[in-house]
JSON list of C-alpha atoms in Angstrom, two decimals:
[
{"chain": "A", "resi": 238, "resn": "UNK", "atom": "CA", "xyz": [-16.15, -14.34, 5.61]},
{"chain": "A", "resi": 239, "resn": "UNK", "atom": "CA", "xyz": [-12.75, -14.65, 7.27]},
{"chain": "A", "resi": 240, "resn": "UNK", "atom": "CA", "xyz": [-12.70, -13.79, 10.95]},
{"chain": "A", "resi": 241, "resn": "UNK", "atom": "CA", "xyz": [-10.29, -14.00, 13.81]},
{"chain": "A", "resi": 242, "resn": "UNK", "atom": "CA", "xyz": [-10.27, -12.68, 17.37]},
{"chain": "A", "resi": 243, "resn": "UNK", "atom": "CA", "xyz": [-9.70, -8.93, 17.31]},
{"chain": "A", "resi": 244, "resn": "UNK", "atom": "CA", "xyz": [-6.04, -8.06, 17.75]},
{"chain": "A", "resi": 245, "resn": "UNK", "atom": "CA", "xyz": [-4.50, -4.66, 18.12]},
{"chain": "A", "resi": 246, "resn": "UNK", "atom": "CA", "xyz": [-2.14, -3.51, 15.42]},
{"chain": "A", "resi": 247, "resn": "UNK", "atom": "CA", "xyz": [-0.05, -0.61, 16.61]},
{"chain": "A", "resi": 248, "resn": "UNK", "atom": "CA", "xyz": [1.38, 0.36, 13.21]},
{"chain": "A", "resi": 249, "resn": "UNK", "atom": "CA", "xyz": [0.43, -0.75, 9.70]},
{"chain": "A", "resi": 250, "resn": "UNK", "atom": "CA", "xyz": [1.32, -0.05, 6.08]},
{"chain": "A", "resi": 251, "resn": "UNK", "atom": "CA", "xyz": [-1.52, 0.53, 3.59]},
{"chain": "A", "resi": 252, "resn": "UNK", "atom": "CA", "xyz": [-0.49, -0.17, 0.00]},
{"chain": "A", "resi": 253, "resn": "UNK", "atom": "CA", "xyz": [-2.85, 0.86, -2.78]},
{"chain": "A", "resi": 254, "resn": "UNK", "atom": "CA", "xyz": [-2.45, 1.16, -6.52]},
{"chain": "A", "resi": 255, "resn": "UNK", "atom": "CA", "xyz": [-2.62, 4.44, -8.37]},
{"chain": "A", "resi": 256, "resn": "UNK", "atom": "CA", "xyz": [-5.57, 3.03, -10.29]},
{"chain": "A", "resi": 257, "resn": "UNK", "atom": "CA", "xyz": [-7.53, 2.94, -7.01]},
{"chain": "A", "resi": 258, "resn": "UNK", "atom": "CA", "xyz": [-7.58, 6.76, -7.07]},
{"chain": "A", "resi": 259, "resn": "UNK", "atom": "CA", "xyz": [-9.13, 7.17, -10.50]},
{"chain": "A", "resi": 260, "resn": "UNK", "atom": "CA", "xyz": [-12.58, 5.78, -9.67]},
{"chain": "A", "resi": 261, "resn": "UNK", "atom": "CA", "xyz": [-14.58, 5.02, -12.79]},
{"chain": "A", "resi": 262, "resn": "UNK", "atom": "CA", "xyz": [-12.37, 7.25, -14.90]},
{"chain": "A", "resi": 263, "resn": "UNK", "atom": "CA", "xyz": [-9.84, 5.74, -17.22]},
{"chain": "A", "resi": 264, "resn": "UNK", "atom": "CA", "xyz": [-7.04, 8.06, -16.14]},
{"chain": "A", "resi": 265, "resn": "UNK", "atom": "CA", "xyz": [-5.94, 10.50, -13.47]},
{"chain": "A", "resi": 266, "resn": "UNK", "atom": "CA", "xyz": [-7.46, 11.35, -10.11]},
{"chain": "A", "resi": 267, "resn": "UNK", "atom": "CA", "xyz": [-11.12, 11.22, -9.06]},
{"chain": "A", "resi": 268, "resn": "UNK", "atom": "CA", "xyz": [-11.40, 13.56, -6.03]},
{"chain": "A", "resi": 269, "resn": "UNK", "atom": "CA", "xyz": [-14.48, 11.84, -4.50]},
{"chain": "A", "resi": 270, "resn": "UNK", "atom": "CA", "xyz": [-12.65, 8.49, -4.62]},
{"chain": "A", "resi": 271, "resn": "UNK", "atom": "CA", "xyz": [-9.52, 10.00, -3.05]},
{"chain": "A", "resi": 272, "resn": "UNK", "atom": "CA", "xyz": [-11.73, 11.48, -0.30]},
{"chain": "A", "resi": 273, "resn": "UNK", "atom": "CA", "xyz": [-13.44, 8.12, 0.31]},
{"chain": "A", "resi": 274, "resn": "UNK", "atom": "CA", "xyz": [-10.08, 6.38, 0.76]},
{"chain": "A", "resi": 275, "resn": "UNK", "atom": "CA", "xyz": [-9.03, 9.17, 3.12]},
{"chain": "A", "resi": 276, "resn": "UNK", "atom": "CA", "xyz": [-12.16, 8.37, 5.15]},
{"chain": "A", "resi": 277, "resn": "UNK", "atom": "CA", "xyz": [-10.98, 4.75, 5.42]},
{"chain": "A", "resi": 278, "resn": "UNK", "atom": "CA", "xyz": [-7.58, 5.88, 6.68]},
{"chain": "A", "resi": 279, "resn": "UNK", "atom": "CA", "xyz": [-9.14, 8.32, 9.13]},
{"chain": "A", "resi": 280, "resn": "UNK", "atom": "CA", "xyz": [-11.38, 5.62, 10.62]},
{"chain": "A", "resi": 281, "resn": "UNK", "atom": "CA", "xyz": [-8.37, 3.40, 11.29]},
{"chain": "A", "resi": 282, "resn": "UNK", "atom": "CA", "xyz": [-6.30, 6.19, 12.78]},
{"chain": "A", "resi": 283, "resn": "UNK", "atom": "CA", "xyz": [-9.19, 6.95, 15.15]},
{"chain": "A", "resi": 284, "resn": "UNK", "atom": "CA", "xyz": [-8.65, 3.46, 16.58]},
{"chain": "A", "resi": 285, "resn": "UNK", "atom": "CA", "xyz": [-5.19, 4.57, 17.71]},
{"chain": "A", "resi": 286, "resn": "UNK", "atom": "CA", "xyz": [-3.37, 2.75, 14.90]},
{"chain": "A", "resi": 287, "resn": "UNK", "atom": "CA", "xyz": [-0.36, 4.45, 13.34]},
{"chain": "A", "resi": 288, "resn": "UNK", "atom": "CA", "xyz": [-0.75, 4.44, 9.56]},
{"chain": "A", "resi": 289, "resn": "UNK", "atom": "CA", "xyz": [1.75, 4.82, 6.76]},
{"chain": "A", "resi": 290, "resn": "UNK", "atom": "CA", "xyz": [0.98, 4.50, 3.07]},
{"chain": "A", "resi": 291, "resn": "UNK", "atom": "CA", "xyz": [2.51, 3.80, -0.31]},
{"chain": "A", "resi": 292, "resn": "UNK", "atom": "CA", "xyz": [0.48, 4.66, -3.42]},
{"chain": "A", "resi": 293, "resn": "UNK", "atom": "CA", "xyz": [1.35, 3.51, -6.93]},
{"chain": "A", "resi": 294, "resn": "UNK", "atom": "CA", "xyz": [1.40, 5.79, -9.95]},
{"chain": "A", "resi": 295, "resn": "UNK", "atom": "CA", "xyz": [-0.30, 3.70, -12.63]},
{"chain": "A", "resi": 296, "resn": "UNK", "atom": "CA", "xyz": [-3.24, 6.09, -12.97]},
{"chain": "A", "resi": 297, "resn": "UNK", "atom": "CA", "xyz": [-0.82, 8.70, -14.33]},
{"chain": "A", "resi": 298, "resn": "UNK", "atom": "CA", "xyz": [2.20, 6.85, -15.72]},
{"chain": "A", "resi": 299, "resn": "UNK", "atom": "CA", "xyz": [3.48, 3.29, -15.49]},
{"chain": "A", "resi": 300, "resn": "UNK", "atom": "CA", "xyz": [7.22, 2.94, -16.04]},
{"chain": "A", "resi": 301, "resn": "UNK", "atom": "CA", "xyz": [7.12, -0.65, -17.29]},
{"chain": "A", "resi": 302, "resn": "UNK", "atom": "CA", "xyz": [4.45, 0.21, -19.83]},
{"chain": "A", "resi": 303, "resn": "UNK", "atom": "CA", "xyz": [6.45, 3.20, -21.06]},
{"chain": "A", "resi": 304, "resn": "UNK", "atom": "CA", "xyz": [9.49, 0.98, -21.43]},
{"chain": "A", "resi": 305, "resn": "UNK", "atom": "CA", "xyz": [7.48, -1.54, -23.45]},
{"chain": "A", "resi": 306, "resn": "UNK", "atom": "CA", "xyz": [6.56, 1.25, -25.85]},
{"chain": "A", "resi": 307, "resn": "UNK", "atom": "CA", "xyz": [10.19, 2.03, -26.57]},
{"chain": "A", "resi": 308, "resn": "UNK", "atom": "CA", "xyz": [11.14, 4.46, -23.80]},
{"chain": "A", "resi": 309, "resn": "UNK", "atom": "CA", "xyz": [14.43, 3.87, -22.01]},
{"chain": "A", "resi": 310, "resn": "UNK", "atom": "CA", "xyz": [13.56, 1.86, -18.90]},
{"chain": "A", "resi": 311, "resn": "UNK", "atom": "CA", "xyz": [15.37, 3.95, -16.30]},
{"chain": "A", "resi": 312, "resn": "UNK", "atom": "CA", "xyz": [13.80, 7.18, -17.58]},
{"chain": "A", "resi": 313, "resn": "UNK", "atom": "CA", "xyz": [10.37, 5.54, -17.67]},
{"chain": "A", "resi": 314, "resn": "UNK", "atom": "CA", "xyz": [10.73, 4.32, -14.09]},
{"chain": "A", "resi": 315, "resn": "UNK", "atom": "CA", "xyz": [11.73, 7.77, -12.83]},
{"chain": "A", "resi": 316, "resn": "UNK", "atom": "CA", "xyz": [8.67, 9.21, -14.54]},
{"chain": "A", "resi": 317, "resn": "UNK", "atom": "CA", "xyz": [6.58, 6.61, -12.72]},
{"chain": "A", "resi": 318, "resn": "UNK", "atom": "CA", "xyz": [8.15, 7.68, -9.42]},
{"chain": "A", "resi": 319, "resn": "UNK", "atom": "CA", "xyz": [7.13, 11.29, -10.08]},
{"chain": "A", "resi": 320, "resn": "UNK", "atom": "CA", "xyz": [3.57, 10.08, -10.68]},
{"chain": "A", "resi": 321, "resn": "UNK", "atom": "CA", "xyz": [3.53, 8.52, -7.20]},
{"chain": "A", "resi": 322, "resn": "UNK", "atom": "CA", "xyz": [4.50, 11.88, -5.71]},
{"chain": "A", "resi": 323, "resn": "UNK", "atom": "CA", "xyz": [1.51, 13.52, -7.41]},
{"chain": "A", "resi": 324, "resn": "UNK", "atom": "CA", "xyz": [-0.80, 10.85, -5.97]},
{"chain": "A", "resi": 325, "resn": "UNK", "atom": "CA", "xyz": [0.75, 11.20, -2.52]},
{"chain": "A", "resi": 326, "resn": "UNK", "atom": "CA", "xyz": [0.18, 14.97, -2.55]},
{"chain": "A", "resi": 327, "resn": "UNK", "atom": "CA", "xyz": [-3.44, 14.44, -3.60]},
{"chain": "A", "resi": 328, "resn": "UNK", "atom": "CA", "xyz": [-3.98, 12.03, -0.71]},
{"chain": "A", "resi": 329, "resn": "UNK", "atom": "CA", "xyz": [-2.24, 14.38, 1.70]},
{"chain": "A", "resi": 330, "resn": "UNK", "atom": "CA", "xyz": [-4.61, 17.17, 0.64]},
{"chain": "A", "resi": 331, "resn": "UNK", "atom": "CA", "xyz": [-7.65, 14.92, 1.18]},
{"chain": "A", "resi": 332, "resn": "UNK", "atom": "CA", "xyz": [-6.45, 13.85, 4.63]},
{"chain": "A", "resi": 333, "resn": "UNK", "atom": "CA", "xyz": [-5.63, 17.39, 5.72]},
{"chain": "A", "resi": 334, "resn": "UNK", "atom": "CA", "xyz": [-9.09, 18.52, 4.56]},
{"chain": "A", "resi": 335, "resn": "UNK", "atom": "CA", "xyz": [-10.41, 16.18, 7.29]},
{"chain": "A", "resi": 336, "resn": "UNK", "atom": "CA", "xyz": [-8.20, 17.81, 9.89]},
{"chain": "A", "resi": 337, "resn": "UNK", "atom": "CA", "xyz": [-5.60, 15.04, 9.96]},
{"chain": "A", "resi": 338, "resn": "UNK", "atom": "CA", "xyz": [-1.87, 15.63, 10.18]},
{"chain": "A", "resi": 339, "resn": "UNK", "atom": "CA", "xyz": [0.02, 14.07, 7.27]},
{"chain": "A", "resi": 340, "resn": "UNK", "atom": "CA", "xyz": [3.51, 14.09, 5.81]},
{"chain": "A", "resi": 341, "resn": "UNK", "atom": "CA", "xyz": [4.65, 13.11, 2.32]},
{"chain": "A", "resi": 342, "resn": "UNK", "atom": "CA", "xyz": [8.16, 11.71, 2.35]},
{"chain": "A", "resi": 343, "resn": "UNK", "atom": "CA", "xyz": [9.92, 11.19, -0.97]},
{"chain": "A", "resi": 344, "resn": "UNK", "atom": "CA", "xyz": [12.80, 8.88, -1.84]},
{"chain": "A", "resi": 345, "resn": "UNK", "atom": "CA", "xyz": [13.81, 11.52, -4.42]},
{"chain": "A", "resi": 346, "resn": "UNK", "atom": "CA", "xyz": [14.60, 14.95, -3.02]},
{"chain": "A", "resi": 347, "resn": "UNK", "atom": "CA", "xyz": [12.13, 17.68, -3.95]},
{"chain": "A", "resi": 348, "resn": "UNK", "atom": "CA", "xyz": [12.23, 19.85, -0.86]},
{"chain": "A", "resi": 349, "resn": "UNK", "atom": "CA", "xyz": [9.73, 22.42, -2.10]},
{"chain": "A", "resi": 350, "resn": "UNK", "atom": "CA", "xyz": [6.85, 19.93, -2.04]},
{"chain": "A", "resi": 351, "resn": "UNK", "atom": "CA", "xyz": [7.72, 17.16, 0.43]},
{"chain": "A", "resi": 352, "resn": "UNK", "atom": "CA", "xyz": [10.30, 15.88, 2.89]},
{"chain": "A", "resi": 353, "resn": "UNK", "atom": "CA", "xyz": [13.28, 13.70, 1.99]},
{"chain": "A", "resi": 354, "resn": "UNK", "atom": "CA", "xyz": [13.30, 10.17, 3.36]},
{"chain": "A", "resi": 355, "resn": "UNK", "atom": "CA", "xyz": [15.08, 10.00, 6.72]},
{"chain": "A", "resi": 356, "resn": "UNK", "atom": "CA", "xyz": [14.12, 6.88, 8.65]},
{"chain": "A", "resi": 357, "resn": "UNK", "atom": "CA", "xyz": [14.28, 8.32, 12.17]},
{"chain": "A", "resi": 358, "resn": "UNK", "atom": "CA", "xyz": [12.26, 11.36, 11.15]},
{"chain": "A", "resi": 359, "resn": "UNK", "atom": "CA", "xyz": [9.60, 9.20, 9.51]},
{"chain": "A", "resi": 360, "resn": "UNK", "atom": "CA", "xyz": [9.30, 7.05, 12.65]},
{"chain": "A", "resi": 361, "resn": "UNK", "atom": "CA", "xyz": [8.98, 10.18, 14.76]},
{"chain": "A", "resi": 362, "resn": "UNK", "atom": "CA", "xyz": [6.10, 11.40, 12.58]},
{"chain": "A", "resi": 363, "resn": "UNK", "atom": "CA", "xyz": [4.30, 8.11, 13.16]},
{"chain": "A", "resi": 364, "resn": "UNK", "atom": "CA", "xyz": [4.91, 8.30, 16.90]},
{"chain": "A", "resi": 365, "resn": "UNK", "atom": "CA", "xyz": [3.29, 11.74, 16.82]},
{"chain": "A", "resi": 366, "resn": "UNK", "atom": "CA", "xyz": [0.23, 10.12, 15.18]},
{"chain": "A", "resi": 367, "resn": "UNK", "atom": "CA", "xyz": [0.85, 11.72, 11.81]},
{"chain": "A", "resi": 368, "resn": "UNK", "atom": "CA", "xyz": [-0.04, 9.75, 8.70]},
{"chain": "A", "resi": 369, "resn": "UNK", "atom": "CA", "xyz": [3.07, 9.22, 6.60]},
{"chain": "A", "resi": 370, "resn": "UNK", "atom": "CA", "xyz": [2.87, 8.71, 2.84]},
{"chain": "A", "resi": 371, "resn": "UNK", "atom": "CA", "xyz": [6.04, 7.35, 1.24]},
{"chain": "A", "resi": 372, "resn": "UNK", "atom": "CA", "xyz": [6.43, 8.54, -2.35]},
{"chain": "A", "resi": 373, "resn": "UNK", "atom": "CA", "xyz": [8.81, 7.94, -5.27]},
{"chain": "A", "resi": 374, "resn": "UNK", "atom": "CA", "xyz": [9.15, 4.23, -4.60]},
{"chain": "A", "resi": 375, "resn": "UNK", "atom": "CA", "xyz": [12.57, 3.20, -3.35]},
{"chain": "A", "resi": 376, "resn": "UNK", "atom": "CA", "xyz": [14.18, 6.01, -5.35]},
{"chain": "A", "resi": 377, "resn": "UNK", "atom": "CA", "xyz": [15.67, 3.44, -7.72]},
{"chain": "A", "resi": 378, "resn": "UNK", "atom": "CA", "xyz": [14.52, 2.20, -11.12]},
{"chain": "A", "resi": 379, "resn": "UNK", "atom": "CA", "xyz": [13.59, -1.46, -11.64]},
{"chain": "A", "resi": 380, "resn": "UNK", "atom": "CA", "xyz": [11.79, -1.65, -8.28]},
{"chain": "A", "resi": 381, "resn": "UNK", "atom": "CA", "xyz": [8.00, -1.56, -7.98]},
{"chain": "A", "resi": 382, "resn": "UNK", "atom": "CA", "xyz": [5.93, 0.31, -5.41]},
{"chain": "A", "resi": 383, "resn": "UNK", "atom": "CA", "xyz": [5.01, -3.11, -3.96]},
{"chain": "A", "resi": 384, "resn": "UNK", "atom": "CA", "xyz": [8.68, -3.59, -3.13]},
{"chain": "A", "resi": 385, "resn": "UNK", "atom": "CA", "xyz": [8.87, -0.01, -1.83]},
{"chain": "A", "resi": 386, "resn": "UNK", "atom": "CA", "xyz": [5.89, -0.64, 0.46]},
{"chain": "A", "resi": 387, "resn": "UNK", "atom": "CA", "xyz": [7.47, -3.81, 1.86]},
{"chain": "A", "resi": 388, "resn": "UNK", "atom": "CA", "xyz": [10.82, -2.08, 2.34]},
{"chain": "A", "resi": 389, "resn": "UNK", "atom": "CA", "xyz": [9.32, 0.92, 4.14]},
{"chain": "A", "resi": 390, "resn": "UNK", "atom": "CA", "xyz": [7.03, -1.29, 6.22]},
{"chain": "A", "resi": 391, "resn": "UNK", "atom": "CA", "xyz": [10.08, -3.23, 7.38]},
{"chain": "A", "resi": 392, "resn": "UNK", "atom": "CA", "xyz": [12.04, -0.06, 8.13]},
{"chain": "A", "resi": 393, "resn": "UNK", "atom": "CA", "xyz": [9.11, 1.45, 10.05]},
{"chain": "A", "resi": 394, "resn": "UNK", "atom": "CA", "xyz": [8.62, -1.75, 12.08]},
{"chain": "A", "resi": 395, "resn": "UNK", "atom": "CA", "xyz": [5.05, -2.14, 10.81]},
{"chain": "A", "resi": 396, "resn": "UNK", "atom": "CA", "xyz": [3.16, -5.19, 12.04]},
{"chain": "A", "resi": 397, "resn": "UNK", "atom": "CA", "xyz": [1.45, -5.89, 8.71]},
{"chain": "A", "resi": 398, "resn": "UNK", "atom": "CA", "xyz": [0.99, -4.67, 5.16]},
{"chain": "A", "resi": 399, "resn": "UNK", "atom": "CA", "xyz": [-2.61, -4.09, 4.10]},
{"chain": "A", "resi": 400, "resn": "UNK", "atom": "CA", "xyz": [-2.88, -4.43, 0.33]},
{"chain": "A", "resi": 401, "resn": "UNK", "atom": "CA", "xyz": [-6.08, -2.76, -0.87]},
{"chain": "A", "resi": 402, "resn": "UNK", "atom": "CA", "xyz": [-7.37, -4.19, -4.16]},
{"chain": "A", "resi": 403, "resn": "UNK", "atom": "CA", "xyz": [-10.60, -4.50, -6.15]},
{"chain": "A", "resi": 404, "resn": "UNK", "atom": "CA", "xyz": [-11.30, -8.01, -4.84]},
{"chain": "A", "resi": 405, "resn": "UNK", "atom": "CA", "xyz": [-11.67, -9.30, -1.28]},
{"chain": "A", "resi": 406, "resn": "UNK", "atom": "CA", "xyz": [-8.57, -11.47, -1.12]},
{"chain": "A", "resi": 407, "resn": "UNK", "atom": "CA", "xyz": [-6.30, -13.78, -3.08]},
{"chain": "A", "resi": 408, "resn": "UNK", "atom": "CA", "xyz": [-7.92, -16.25, -5.49]},
{"chain": "A", "resi": 409, "resn": "UNK", "atom": "CA", "xyz": [-6.59, -19.24, -7.39]},
{"chain": "A", "resi": 410, "resn": "UNK", "atom": "CA", "xyz": [-7.73, -17.50, -10.60]},
{"chain": "A", "resi": 411, "resn": "UNK", "atom": "CA", "xyz": [-9.31, -14.22, -11.61]},
{"chain": "A", "resi": 412, "resn": "UNK", "atom": "CA", "xyz": [-12.68, -14.12, -9.78]},
{"chain": "A", "resi": 413, "resn": "UNK", "atom": "CA", "xyz": [-14.03, -11.52, -12.21]},
{"chain": "A", "resi": 414, "resn": "UNK", "atom": "CA", "xyz": [-13.54, -13.84, -15.17]},
{"chain": "A", "resi": 415, "resn": "UNK", "atom": "CA", "xyz": [-14.13, -17.13, -13.33]},
{"chain": "A", "resi": 416, "resn": "UNK", "atom": "CA", "xyz": [-17.17, -17.37, -11.01]},
{"chain": "A", "resi": 417, "resn": "UNK", "atom": "CA", "xyz": [-15.83, -20.67, -9.62]},
{"chain": "A", "resi": 418, "resn": "UNK", "atom": "CA", "xyz": [-12.58, -19.08, -8.42]},
{"chain": "A", "resi": 419, "resn": "UNK", "atom": "CA", "xyz": [-11.54, -20.14, -4.92]},
{"chain": "A", "resi": 420, "resn": "UNK", "atom": "CA", "xyz": [-10.51, -17.55, -2.34]},
{"chain": "A", "resi": 421, "resn": "UNK", "atom": "CA", "xyz": [-7.72, -18.39, 0.07]},
{"chain": "A", "resi": 422, "resn": "UNK", "atom": "CA", "xyz": [-8.19, -17.58, 3.74]},
{"chain": "A", "resi": 423, "resn": "UNK", "atom": "CA", "xyz": [-4.49, -18.04, 4.48]},
{"chain": "A", "resi": 424, "resn": "UNK", "atom": "CA", "xyz": [-1.69, -18.71, 2.04]},
{"chain": "A", "resi": 425, "resn": "UNK", "atom": "CA", "xyz": [2.07, -18.95, 2.49]},
{"chain": "A", "resi": 426, "resn": "UNK", "atom": "CA", "xyz": [4.64, -16.70, 0.84]},
{"chain": "A", "resi": 427, "resn": "UNK", "atom": "CA", "xyz": [6.13, -19.69, -0.96]},
{"chain": "A", "resi": 428, "resn": "UNK", "atom": "CA", "xyz": [2.75, -20.75, -2.31]},
{"chain": "A", "resi": 429, "resn": "UNK", "atom": "CA", "xyz": [2.17, -17.25, -3.65]},
{"chain": "A", "resi": 430, "resn": "UNK", "atom": "CA", "xyz": [5.50, -17.42, -5.46]},
{"chain": "A", "resi": 431, "resn": "UNK", "atom": "CA", "xyz": [5.11, -20.98, -6.72]},
{"chain": "A", "resi": 432, "resn": "UNK", "atom": "CA", "xyz": [1.55, -20.50, -8.00]},
{"chain": "A", "resi": 433, "resn": "UNK", "atom": "CA", "xyz": [2.15, -16.97, -9.33]},
{"chain": "A", "resi": 434, "resn": "UNK", "atom": "CA", "xyz": [-0.90, -15.72, -7.44]},
{"chain": "A", "resi": 435, "resn": "UNK", "atom": "CA", "xyz": [-0.15, -12.09, -8.21]},
{"chain": "A", "resi": 436, "resn": "UNK", "atom": "CA", "xyz": [-0.43, -10.64, -4.71]},
{"chain": "A", "resi": 437, "resn": "UNK", "atom": "CA", "xyz": [2.72, -8.55, -5.16]},
{"chain": "A", "resi": 438, "resn": "UNK", "atom": "CA", "xyz": [5.81, -8.93, -7.29]},
{"chain": "A", "resi": 439, "resn": "UNK", "atom": "CA", "xyz": [8.29, -11.64, -6.34]},
{"chain": "A", "resi": 440, "resn": "UNK", "atom": "CA", "xyz": [10.82, -9.24, -4.80]},
{"chain": "A", "resi": 441, "resn": "UNK", "atom": "CA", "xyz": [8.19, -7.80, -2.45]},
{"chain": "A", "resi": 442, "resn": "UNK", "atom": "CA", "xyz": [6.95, -11.24, -1.40]},
{"chain": "A", "resi": 443, "resn": "UNK", "atom": "CA", "xyz": [10.49, -12.48, -0.75]},
{"chain": "A", "resi": 444, "resn": "UNK", "atom": "CA", "xyz": [11.30, -9.39, 1.33]},
{"chain": "A", "resi": 445, "resn": "UNK", "atom": "CA", "xyz": [8.09, -9.79, 3.36]},
{"chain": "A", "resi": 446, "resn": "UNK", "atom": "CA", "xyz": [8.89, -13.48, 3.91]},
{"chain": "A", "resi": 447, "resn": "UNK", "atom": "CA", "xyz": [12.44, -12.75, 5.05]},
{"chain": "A", "resi": 448, "resn": "UNK", "atom": "CA", "xyz": [11.15, -10.18, 7.56]},
{"chain": "A", "resi": 449, "resn": "UNK", "atom": "CA", "xyz": [8.11, -12.26, 8.63]},
{"chain": "A", "resi": 450, "resn": "UNK", "atom": "CA", "xyz": [5.82, -9.41, 7.65]},
{"chain": "A", "resi": 451, "resn": "UNK", "atom": "CA", "xyz": [2.20, -10.54, 7.08]},
{"chain": "A", "resi": 452, "resn": "UNK", "atom": "CA", "xyz": [0.35, -9.23, 4.02]},
{"chain": "A", "resi": 453, "resn": "UNK", "atom": "CA", "xyz": [-3.41, -8.75, 4.36]},
{"chain": "A", "resi": 454, "resn": "UNK", "atom": "CA", "xyz": [-5.18, -8.56, 0.98]},
{"chain": "A", "resi": 455, "resn": "UNK", "atom": "CA", "xyz": [-8.66, -7.02, 1.08]},
{"chain": "A", "resi": 456, "resn": "UNK", "atom": "CA", "xyz": [-11.12, -5.03, -1.02]},
{"chain": "A", "resi": 457, "resn": "UNK", "atom": "CA", "xyz": [-10.63, -1.30, -0.86]},
{"chain": "A", "resi": 458, "resn": "UNK", "atom": "CA", "xyz": [-14.00, -0.85, -2.59]},
{"chain": "A", "resi": 459, "resn": "UNK", "atom": "CA", "xyz": [-15.91, -2.18, 0.43]},
{"chain": "A", "resi": 460, "resn": "UNK", "atom": "CA", "xyz": [-16.81, 0.77, 2.72]},
{"chain": "A", "resi": 461, "resn": "UNK", "atom": "CA", "xyz": [-15.26, 0.29, 6.14]},
{"chain": "A", "resi": 462, "resn": "UNK", "atom": "CA", "xyz": [-13.29, -2.73, 4.95]},
{"chain": "A", "resi": 463, "resn": "UNK", "atom": "CA", "xyz": [-9.95, -1.49, 6.26]},
{"chain": "A", "resi": 464, "resn": "UNK", "atom": "CA", "xyz": [-11.24, -0.86, 9.78]},
{"chain": "A", "resi": 465, "resn": "UNK", "atom": "CA", "xyz": [-13.37, -4.02, 9.94]},
{"chain": "A", "resi": 466, "resn": "UNK", "atom": "CA", "xyz": [-10.31, -6.24, 9.49]},
{"chain": "A", "resi": 467, "resn": "UNK", "atom": "CA", "xyz": [-8.50, -4.44, 12.29]},
{"chain": "A", "resi": 468, "resn": "UNK", "atom": "CA", "xyz": [-11.56, -5.10, 14.44]},
{"chain": "A", "resi": 469, "resn": "UNK", "atom": "CA", "xyz": [-11.38, -8.83, 13.69]},
{"chain": "A", "resi": 470, "resn": "UNK", "atom": "CA", "xyz": [-14.14, -8.89, 11.06]},
{"chain": "A", "resi": 471, "resn": "UNK", "atom": "CA", "xyz": [-14.30, -8.68, 7.29]},
{"chain": "A", "resi": 472, "resn": "UNK", "atom": "CA", "xyz": [-13.19, -10.77, 4.34]},
{"chain": "A", "resi": 473, "resn": "UNK", "atom": "CA", "xyz": [-9.56, -11.00, 3.34]},
{"chain": "A", "resi": 474, "resn": "UNK", "atom": "CA", "xyz": [-6.59, -13.25, 2.67]},
{"chain": "A", "resi": 475, "resn": "UNK", "atom": "CA", "xyz": [-3.57, -13.35, 4.95]},
{"chain": "A", "resi": 476, "resn": "UNK", "atom": "CA", "xyz": [-0.19, -14.13, 3.41]},
{"chain": "A", "resi": 477, "resn": "UNK", "atom": "CA", "xyz": [2.30, -15.41, 5.96]},
{"chain": "A", "resi": 478, "resn": "UNK", "atom": "CA", "xyz": [4.53, -18.39, 6.76]}
]
């Protein structure tokens, strides 16, 4: 277990993959799983922490995979961005069902379903204790939602990015395939890049490094895992200088 004295984070970014929303299904959305993740977010907001989110779209459509199958890359990436909007709306619905105030903000204008990205407005939502979900990536092809999460976290002045995964940190090799895999407690941005540790894509790691934005990698499958880290408990890996 990795522990440190409890510190107060005022504002954080939670980055999760689209696959995290599909539960044991092979595709799409699993409403009980979406609701469980909403519970995790609610528990953190109850601590007084301002929360923003970026959710991938791989459970519906992955642009890079579509491109590999012969689709024009830019078109495939825009389709992936639309998938992230669908996931963001699903999460918004789950959060609002719990009585929480939430806004979906899209990098691509679609005013009938969500707000356009305006930095000052997004910050104001957070100050009003609304949960903000950033959708449609950066609005540009060739950029991943990892990069979008790091960009928005920097723009929102977040104190850390929490990357929710299926494992409880960063390992030197796949812990599912290799029982002897070693988990890092702390690892530097440069080491992540040099060893290809797969925390986030290289652009996201470089952007986080340049803005001195820590990345906390933890298991989203562990109930209460998100809150426990904010309370100074739990198991995770911290990526920082």
